[in-house]
PDB file of C-alpha atoms in Angstrom:
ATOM      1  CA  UNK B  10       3.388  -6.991  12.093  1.00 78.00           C
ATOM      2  CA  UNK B  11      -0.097  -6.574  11.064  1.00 74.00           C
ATOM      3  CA  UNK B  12       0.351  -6.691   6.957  1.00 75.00           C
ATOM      4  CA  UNK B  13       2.803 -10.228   8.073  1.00 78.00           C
ATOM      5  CA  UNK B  14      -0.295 -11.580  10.219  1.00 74.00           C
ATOM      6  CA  UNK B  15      -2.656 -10.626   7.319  1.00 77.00           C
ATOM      7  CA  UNK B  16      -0.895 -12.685   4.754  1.00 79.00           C
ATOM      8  CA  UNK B  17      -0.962 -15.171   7.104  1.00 81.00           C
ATOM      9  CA  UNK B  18      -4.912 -15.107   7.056  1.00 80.00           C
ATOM     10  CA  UNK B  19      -4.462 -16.138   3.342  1.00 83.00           C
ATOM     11  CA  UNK B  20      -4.919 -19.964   3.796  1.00 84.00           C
ATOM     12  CA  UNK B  21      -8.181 -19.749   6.124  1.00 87.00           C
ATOM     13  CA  UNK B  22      -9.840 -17.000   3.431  1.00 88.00           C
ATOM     14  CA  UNK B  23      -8.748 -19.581   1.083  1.00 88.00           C
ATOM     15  CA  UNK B  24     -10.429 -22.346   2.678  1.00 88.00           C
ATOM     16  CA  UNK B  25     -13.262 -20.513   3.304  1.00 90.00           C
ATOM     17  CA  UNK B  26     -13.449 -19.760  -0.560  1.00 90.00           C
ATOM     18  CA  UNK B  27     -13.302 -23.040  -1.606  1.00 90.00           C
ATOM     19  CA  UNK B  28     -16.576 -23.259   0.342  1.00 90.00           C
ATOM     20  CA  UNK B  29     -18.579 -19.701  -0.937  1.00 90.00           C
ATOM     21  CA  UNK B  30     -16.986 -19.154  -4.819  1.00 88.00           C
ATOM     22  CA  UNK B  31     -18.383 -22.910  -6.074  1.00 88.00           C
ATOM     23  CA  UNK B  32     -21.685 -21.469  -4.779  1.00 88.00           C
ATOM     24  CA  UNK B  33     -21.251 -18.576  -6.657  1.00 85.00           C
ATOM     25  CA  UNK B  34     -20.030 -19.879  -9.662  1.00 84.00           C
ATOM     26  CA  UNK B  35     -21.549 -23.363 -10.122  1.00 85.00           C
ATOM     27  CA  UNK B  36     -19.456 -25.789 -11.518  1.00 83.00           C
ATOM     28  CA  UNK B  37     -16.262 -23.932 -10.766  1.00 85.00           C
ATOM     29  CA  UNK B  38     -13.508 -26.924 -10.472  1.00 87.00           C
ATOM     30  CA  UNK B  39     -10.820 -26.094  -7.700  1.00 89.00           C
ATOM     31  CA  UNK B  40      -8.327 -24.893  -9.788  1.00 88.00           C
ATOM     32  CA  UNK B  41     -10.530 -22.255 -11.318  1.00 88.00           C
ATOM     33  CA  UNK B  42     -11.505 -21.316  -7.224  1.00 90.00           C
ATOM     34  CA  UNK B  43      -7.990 -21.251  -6.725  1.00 90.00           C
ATOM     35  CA  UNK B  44      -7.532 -18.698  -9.566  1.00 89.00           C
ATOM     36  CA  UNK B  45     -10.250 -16.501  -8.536  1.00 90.00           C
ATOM     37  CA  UNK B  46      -8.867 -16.217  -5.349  1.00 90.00           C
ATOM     38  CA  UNK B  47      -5.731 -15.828  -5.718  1.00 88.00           C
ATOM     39  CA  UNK B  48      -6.900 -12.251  -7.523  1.00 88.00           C
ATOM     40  CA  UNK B  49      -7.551 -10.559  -4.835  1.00 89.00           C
ATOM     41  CA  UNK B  50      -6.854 -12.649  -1.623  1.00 89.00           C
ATOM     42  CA  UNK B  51      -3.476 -10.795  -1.521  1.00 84.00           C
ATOM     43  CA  UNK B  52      -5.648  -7.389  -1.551  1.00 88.00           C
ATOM     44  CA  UNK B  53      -7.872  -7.924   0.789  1.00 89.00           C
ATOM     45  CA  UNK B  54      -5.499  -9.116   3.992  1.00 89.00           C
ATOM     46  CA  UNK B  55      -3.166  -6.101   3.138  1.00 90.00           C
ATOM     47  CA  UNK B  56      -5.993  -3.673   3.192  1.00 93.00           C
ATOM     48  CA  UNK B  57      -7.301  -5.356   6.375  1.00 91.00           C
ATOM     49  CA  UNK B  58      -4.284  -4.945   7.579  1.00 90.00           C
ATOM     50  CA  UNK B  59      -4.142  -1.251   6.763  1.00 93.00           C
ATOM     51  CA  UNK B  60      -7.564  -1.042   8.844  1.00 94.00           C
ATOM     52  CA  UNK B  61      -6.462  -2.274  11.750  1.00 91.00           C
ATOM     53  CA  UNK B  62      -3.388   0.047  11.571  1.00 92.00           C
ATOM     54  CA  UNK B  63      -5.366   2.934  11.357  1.00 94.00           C
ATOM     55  CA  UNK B  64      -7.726   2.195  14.081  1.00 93.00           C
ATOM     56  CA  UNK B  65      -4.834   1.558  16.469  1.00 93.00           C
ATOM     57  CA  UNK B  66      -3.246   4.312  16.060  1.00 93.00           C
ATOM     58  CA  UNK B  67      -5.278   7.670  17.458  1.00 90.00           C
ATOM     59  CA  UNK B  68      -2.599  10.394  16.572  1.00 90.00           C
ATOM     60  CA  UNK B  69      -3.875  13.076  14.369  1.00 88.00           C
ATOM     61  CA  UNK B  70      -0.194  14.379  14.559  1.00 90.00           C
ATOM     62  CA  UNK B  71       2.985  13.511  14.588  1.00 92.00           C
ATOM     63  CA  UNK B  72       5.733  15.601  16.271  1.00 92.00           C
ATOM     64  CA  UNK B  73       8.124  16.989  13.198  1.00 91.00           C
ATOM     65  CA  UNK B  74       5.641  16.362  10.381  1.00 90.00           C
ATOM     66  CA  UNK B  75       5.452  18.624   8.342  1.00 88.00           C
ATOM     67  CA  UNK B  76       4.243  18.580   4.383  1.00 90.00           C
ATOM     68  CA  UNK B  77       3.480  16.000   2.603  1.00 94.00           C
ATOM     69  CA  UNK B  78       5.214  13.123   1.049  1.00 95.00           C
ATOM     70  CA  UNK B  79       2.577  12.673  -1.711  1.00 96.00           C
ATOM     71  CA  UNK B  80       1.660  15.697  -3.163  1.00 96.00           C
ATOM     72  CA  UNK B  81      -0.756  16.095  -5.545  1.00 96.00           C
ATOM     73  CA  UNK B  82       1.447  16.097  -8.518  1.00 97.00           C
ATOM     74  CA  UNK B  83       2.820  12.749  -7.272  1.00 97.00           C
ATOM     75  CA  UNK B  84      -1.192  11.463  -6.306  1.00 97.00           C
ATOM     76  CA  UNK B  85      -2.328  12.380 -10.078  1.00 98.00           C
ATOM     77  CA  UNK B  86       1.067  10.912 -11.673  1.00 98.00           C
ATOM     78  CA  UNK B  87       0.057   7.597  -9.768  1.00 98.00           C
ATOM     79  CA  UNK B  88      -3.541   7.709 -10.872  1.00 98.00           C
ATOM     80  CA  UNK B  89      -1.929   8.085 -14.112  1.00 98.00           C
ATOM     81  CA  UNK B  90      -0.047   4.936 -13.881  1.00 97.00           C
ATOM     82  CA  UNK B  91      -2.794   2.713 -12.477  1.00 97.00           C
ATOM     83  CA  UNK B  92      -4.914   3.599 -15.032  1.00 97.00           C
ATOM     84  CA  UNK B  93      -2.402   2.306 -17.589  1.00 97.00           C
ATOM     85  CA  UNK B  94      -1.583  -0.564 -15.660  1.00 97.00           C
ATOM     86  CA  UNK B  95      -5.387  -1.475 -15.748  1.00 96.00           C
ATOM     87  CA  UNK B  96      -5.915  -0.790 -19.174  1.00 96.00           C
ATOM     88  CA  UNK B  97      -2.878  -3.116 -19.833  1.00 95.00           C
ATOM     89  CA  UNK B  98      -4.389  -5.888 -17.615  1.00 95.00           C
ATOM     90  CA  UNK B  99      -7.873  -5.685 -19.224  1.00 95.00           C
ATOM     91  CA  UNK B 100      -6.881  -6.653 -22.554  1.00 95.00           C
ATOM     92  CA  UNK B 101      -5.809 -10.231 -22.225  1.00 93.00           C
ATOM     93  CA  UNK B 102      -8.538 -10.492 -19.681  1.00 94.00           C
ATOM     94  CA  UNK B 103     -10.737  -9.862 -21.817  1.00 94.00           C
ATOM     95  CA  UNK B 104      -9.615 -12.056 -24.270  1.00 92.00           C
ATOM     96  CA  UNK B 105      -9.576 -15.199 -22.473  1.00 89.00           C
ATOM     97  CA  UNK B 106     -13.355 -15.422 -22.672  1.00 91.00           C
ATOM     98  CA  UNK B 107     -15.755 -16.370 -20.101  1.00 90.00           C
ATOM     99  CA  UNK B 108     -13.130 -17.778 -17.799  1.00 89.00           C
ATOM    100  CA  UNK B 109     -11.288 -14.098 -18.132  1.00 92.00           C
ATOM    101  CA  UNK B 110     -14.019 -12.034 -17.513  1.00 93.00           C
ATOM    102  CA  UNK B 111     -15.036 -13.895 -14.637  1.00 91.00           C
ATOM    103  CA  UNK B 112     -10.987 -13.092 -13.456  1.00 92.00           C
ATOM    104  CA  UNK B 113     -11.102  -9.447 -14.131  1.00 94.00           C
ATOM    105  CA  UNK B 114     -14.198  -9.217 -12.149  1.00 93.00           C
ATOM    106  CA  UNK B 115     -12.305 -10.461  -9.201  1.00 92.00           C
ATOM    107  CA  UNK B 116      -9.430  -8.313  -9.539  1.00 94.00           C
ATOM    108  CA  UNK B 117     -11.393  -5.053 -10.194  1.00 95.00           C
ATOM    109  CA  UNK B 118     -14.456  -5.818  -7.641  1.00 94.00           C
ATOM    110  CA  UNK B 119     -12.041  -5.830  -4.425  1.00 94.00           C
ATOM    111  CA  UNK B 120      -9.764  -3.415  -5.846  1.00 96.00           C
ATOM    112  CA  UNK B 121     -12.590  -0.290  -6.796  1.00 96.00           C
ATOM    113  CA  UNK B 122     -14.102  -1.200  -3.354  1.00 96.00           C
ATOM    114  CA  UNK B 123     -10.337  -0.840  -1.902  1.00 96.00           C
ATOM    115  CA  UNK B 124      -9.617   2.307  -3.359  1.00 97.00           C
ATOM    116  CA  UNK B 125     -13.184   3.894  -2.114  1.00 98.00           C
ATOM    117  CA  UNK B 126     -12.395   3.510   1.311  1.00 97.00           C
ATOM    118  CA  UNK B 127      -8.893   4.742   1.464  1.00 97.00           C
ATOM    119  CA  UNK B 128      -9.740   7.722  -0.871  1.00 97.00           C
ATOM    120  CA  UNK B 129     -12.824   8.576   1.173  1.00 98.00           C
ATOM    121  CA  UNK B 130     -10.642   8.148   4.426  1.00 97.00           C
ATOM    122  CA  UNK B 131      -8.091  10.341   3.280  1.00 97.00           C
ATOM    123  CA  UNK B 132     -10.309  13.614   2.361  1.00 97.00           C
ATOM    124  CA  UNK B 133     -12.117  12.575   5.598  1.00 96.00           C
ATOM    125  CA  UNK B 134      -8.939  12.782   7.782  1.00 96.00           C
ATOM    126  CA  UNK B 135      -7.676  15.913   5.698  1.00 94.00           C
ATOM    127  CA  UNK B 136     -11.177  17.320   6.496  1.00 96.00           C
ATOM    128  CA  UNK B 137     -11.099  17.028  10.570  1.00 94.00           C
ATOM    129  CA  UNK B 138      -7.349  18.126  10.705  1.00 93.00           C
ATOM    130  CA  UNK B 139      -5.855  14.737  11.364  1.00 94.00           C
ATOM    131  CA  UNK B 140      -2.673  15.450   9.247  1.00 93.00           C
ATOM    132  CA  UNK B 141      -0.893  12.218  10.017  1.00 95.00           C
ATOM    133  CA  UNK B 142      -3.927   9.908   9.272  1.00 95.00           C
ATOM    134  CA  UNK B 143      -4.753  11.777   5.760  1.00 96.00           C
ATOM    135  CA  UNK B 144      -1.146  11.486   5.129  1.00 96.00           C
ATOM    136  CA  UNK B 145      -0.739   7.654   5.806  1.00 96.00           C
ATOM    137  CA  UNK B 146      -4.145   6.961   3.635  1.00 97.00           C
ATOM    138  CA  UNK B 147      -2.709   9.227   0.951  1.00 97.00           C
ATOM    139  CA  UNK B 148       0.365   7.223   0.585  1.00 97.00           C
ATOM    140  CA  UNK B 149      -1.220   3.747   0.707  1.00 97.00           C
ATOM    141  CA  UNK B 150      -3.706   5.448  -1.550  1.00 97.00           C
ATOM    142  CA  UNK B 151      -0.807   6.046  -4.364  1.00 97.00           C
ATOM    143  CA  UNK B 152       0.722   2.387  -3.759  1.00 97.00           C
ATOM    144  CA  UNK B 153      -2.370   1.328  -4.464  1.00 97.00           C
ATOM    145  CA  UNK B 154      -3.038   2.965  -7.611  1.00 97.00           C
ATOM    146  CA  UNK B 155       0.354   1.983  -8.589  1.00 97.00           C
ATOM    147  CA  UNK B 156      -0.219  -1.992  -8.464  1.00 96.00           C
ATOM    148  CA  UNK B 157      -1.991  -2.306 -11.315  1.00 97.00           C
ATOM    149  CA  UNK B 158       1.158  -0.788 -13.439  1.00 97.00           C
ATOM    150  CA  UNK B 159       3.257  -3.114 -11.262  1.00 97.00           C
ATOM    151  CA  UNK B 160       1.573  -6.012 -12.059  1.00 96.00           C
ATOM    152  CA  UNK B 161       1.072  -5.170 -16.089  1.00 96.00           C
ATOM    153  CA  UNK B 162       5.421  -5.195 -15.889  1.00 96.00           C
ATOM    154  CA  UNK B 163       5.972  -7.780 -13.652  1.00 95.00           C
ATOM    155  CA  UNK B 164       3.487 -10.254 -15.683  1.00 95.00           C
ATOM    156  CA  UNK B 165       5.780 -10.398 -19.621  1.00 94.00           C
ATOM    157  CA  UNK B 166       8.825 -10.982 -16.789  1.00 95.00           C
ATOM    158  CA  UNK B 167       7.793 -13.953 -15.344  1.00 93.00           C
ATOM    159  CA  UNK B 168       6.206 -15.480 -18.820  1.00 93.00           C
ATOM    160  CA  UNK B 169       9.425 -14.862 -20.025  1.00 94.00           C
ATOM    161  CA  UNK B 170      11.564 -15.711 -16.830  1.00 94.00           C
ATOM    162  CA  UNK B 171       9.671 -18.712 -15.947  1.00 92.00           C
ATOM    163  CA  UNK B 172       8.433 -20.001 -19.390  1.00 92.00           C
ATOM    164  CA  UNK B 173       4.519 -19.964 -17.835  1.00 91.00           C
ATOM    165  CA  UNK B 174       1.956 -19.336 -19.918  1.00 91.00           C
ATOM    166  CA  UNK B 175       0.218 -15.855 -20.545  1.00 90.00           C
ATOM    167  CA  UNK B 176      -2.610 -16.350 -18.460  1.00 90.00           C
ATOM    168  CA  UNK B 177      -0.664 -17.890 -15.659  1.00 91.00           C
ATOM    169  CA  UNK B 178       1.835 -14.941 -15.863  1.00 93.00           C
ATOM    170  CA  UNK B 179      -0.912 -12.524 -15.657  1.00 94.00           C
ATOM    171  CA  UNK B 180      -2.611 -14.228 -12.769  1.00 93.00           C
ATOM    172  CA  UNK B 181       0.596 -14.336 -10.820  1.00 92.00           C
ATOM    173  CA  UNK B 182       1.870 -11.036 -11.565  1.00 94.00           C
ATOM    174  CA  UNK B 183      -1.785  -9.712 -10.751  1.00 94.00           C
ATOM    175  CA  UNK B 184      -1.807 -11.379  -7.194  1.00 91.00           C
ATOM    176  CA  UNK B 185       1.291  -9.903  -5.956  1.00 92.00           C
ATOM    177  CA  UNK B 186       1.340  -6.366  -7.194  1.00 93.00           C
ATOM    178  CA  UNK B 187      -1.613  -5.280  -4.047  1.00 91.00           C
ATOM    179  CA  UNK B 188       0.874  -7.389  -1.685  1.00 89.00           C
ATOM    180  CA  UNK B 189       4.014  -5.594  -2.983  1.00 92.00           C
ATOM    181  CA  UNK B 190       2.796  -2.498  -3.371  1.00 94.00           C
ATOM    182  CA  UNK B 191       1.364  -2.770   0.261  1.00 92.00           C
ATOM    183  CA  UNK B 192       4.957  -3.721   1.464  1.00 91.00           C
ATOM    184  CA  UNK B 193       6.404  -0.688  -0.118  1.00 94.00           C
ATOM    185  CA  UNK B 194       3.884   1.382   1.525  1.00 95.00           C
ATOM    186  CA  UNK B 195       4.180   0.422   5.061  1.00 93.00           C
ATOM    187  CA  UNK B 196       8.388   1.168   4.464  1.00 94.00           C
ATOM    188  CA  UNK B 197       7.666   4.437   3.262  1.00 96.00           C
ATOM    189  CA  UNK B 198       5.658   5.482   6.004  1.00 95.00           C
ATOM    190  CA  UNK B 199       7.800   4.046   8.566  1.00 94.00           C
ATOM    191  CA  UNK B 200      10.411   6.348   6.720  1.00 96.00           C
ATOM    192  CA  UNK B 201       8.054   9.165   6.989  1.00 95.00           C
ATOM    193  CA  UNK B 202       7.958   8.383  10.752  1.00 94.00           C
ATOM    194  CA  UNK B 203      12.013   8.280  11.261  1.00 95.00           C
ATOM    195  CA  UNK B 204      12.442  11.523   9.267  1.00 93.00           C
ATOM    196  CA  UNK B 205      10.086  13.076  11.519  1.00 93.00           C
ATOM    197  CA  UNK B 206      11.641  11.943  14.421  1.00 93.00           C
ATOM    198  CA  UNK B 207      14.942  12.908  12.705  1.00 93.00           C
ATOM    199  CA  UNK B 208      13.500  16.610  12.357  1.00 91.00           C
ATOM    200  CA  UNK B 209      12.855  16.848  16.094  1.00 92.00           C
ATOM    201  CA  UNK B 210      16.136  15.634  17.191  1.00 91.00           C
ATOM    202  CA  UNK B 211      17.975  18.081  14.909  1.00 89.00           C
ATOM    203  CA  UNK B 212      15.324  20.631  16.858  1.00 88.00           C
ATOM    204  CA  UNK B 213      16.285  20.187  19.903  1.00 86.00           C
ATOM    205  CA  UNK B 214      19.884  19.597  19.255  1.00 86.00           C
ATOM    206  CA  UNK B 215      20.346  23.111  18.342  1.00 78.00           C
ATOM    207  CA  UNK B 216      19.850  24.953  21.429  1.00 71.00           C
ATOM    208  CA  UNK B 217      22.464  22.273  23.009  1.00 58.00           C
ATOM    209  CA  UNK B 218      24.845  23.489  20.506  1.00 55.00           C
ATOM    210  CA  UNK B 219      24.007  27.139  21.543  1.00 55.00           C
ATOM    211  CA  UNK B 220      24.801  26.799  24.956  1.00 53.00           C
ATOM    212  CA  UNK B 221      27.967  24.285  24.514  1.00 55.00           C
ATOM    213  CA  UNK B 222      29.801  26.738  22.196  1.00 53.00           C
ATOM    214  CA  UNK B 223      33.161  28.359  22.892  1.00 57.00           C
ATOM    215  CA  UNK B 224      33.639  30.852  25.829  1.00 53.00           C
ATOM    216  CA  UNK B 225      33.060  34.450  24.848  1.00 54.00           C
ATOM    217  CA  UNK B 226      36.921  36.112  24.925  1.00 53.00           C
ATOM    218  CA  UNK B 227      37.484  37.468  27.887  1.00 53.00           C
ATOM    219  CA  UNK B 228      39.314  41.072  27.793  1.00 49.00           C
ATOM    220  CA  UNK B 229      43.219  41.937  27.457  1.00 47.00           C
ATOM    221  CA  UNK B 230      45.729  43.109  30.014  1.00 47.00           C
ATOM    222  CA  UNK B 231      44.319  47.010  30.304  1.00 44.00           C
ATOM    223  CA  UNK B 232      40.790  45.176  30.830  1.00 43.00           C
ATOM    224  CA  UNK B 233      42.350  43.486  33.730  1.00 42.00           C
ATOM    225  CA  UNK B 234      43.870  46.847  35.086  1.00 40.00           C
TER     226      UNK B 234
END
């Protein structure tokens, strides 16, 4: 509910960029605010979101957690992956010139800042024993680093889908991947927090089974004698 009232928050943060990124940028026309915005807009309300997730919820442990979901094969693989999705993204960036650079810059600005805090709040939650806060941050942590990469794919698809032009395709598939990739993160730890609750019920379903089982066999005639 908090990631859907987030993207909500797009069109004031939008309105309220119209105001500061002229300012910034002087002679910026509206469609190059809109642009600019539209970068990281879709970051910043899901990673707000994320925050106040987090701060709502005090548990430091949730009954039938155990492991991880994210290990650290899986966290480097997704580093990995980001790291080719940005490289892939800073090409044609880069080679649109001023008005590309000035793009990037709002793409990687939000995002580096992004990834500080939820990396630092993970090995901060790890740290004071709060396994199900370090686990959540972990795994918005790899959806994170796996937006770029989703964005570098989804980008050729809708040039090629939707006959835009490169740097409209790169734009577009830029400002969804955070939002997507956000998505997919809240599902997978709401599917972290059925299976645990899934591992408790099968817990306490086996003493139940115990104690309902057949009758011990009672003895034979000579017993009864």
């Amino acid at each position: 509910m908090l990631l859907c009232y987030g993207f909500l928050m797009t069109a004031p943060l939008l309105r309220l960029e119209w105001g500061a990124l002229p300012r910034l940028y002087p002679g910026l026309d509206i469609l190059d605010v809109n642009r600019v915005a539209i970068m990281h807009l879709g970051a910043l309300v899901s990673f707000g979101a994320l925050l106040a997730s987090r701060a709502l919820d005090h548990r430091t442990a949730v009954p039938g957690l155990t492991g991880t979901w994210c290990p650290a094969p899986v966290l480097a693989a997704a580093h990995l992956a980001g790291a080719a999705g940005l490289a892939r993204l800073t090409v044609p960036f880069l080679d649109g010139g001023t008005a590309g650079r000035r793009l990037l810059i709002a793409y990687l600005v939000p995002y580096g800042a992004m990834y500080a805090v939820i990396a630092v709040r993970a090995v901060r939650a790890r740290a004071r024993g709060a396994l199900w806060a370090a686990e959540e941050w972990t795994l918005h942590l790899a959806a994170l680093c796996l937006a770029p990469a989703f964005s570098a794919v989804t980008a050729p698809v809708l040039e090629r889908a939707f006959g835009l032009d490169r740097p409209t395709a790169l734009i577009a598939g830029v400002g969804i991947g955070c939002g997507v990739l956000a998505y997919a993160a809240v599902t997978v730890v709401s599917l972290r927090i059925l299976h645990a609750r899934e591992v408790v019920k099968r817990r306490e379903a086996r003493p139940a089974l115990v104690h309902t089982g057949p009758a011990p066999a009672t003895g034979g005639e000579g017993e009864r004698a």
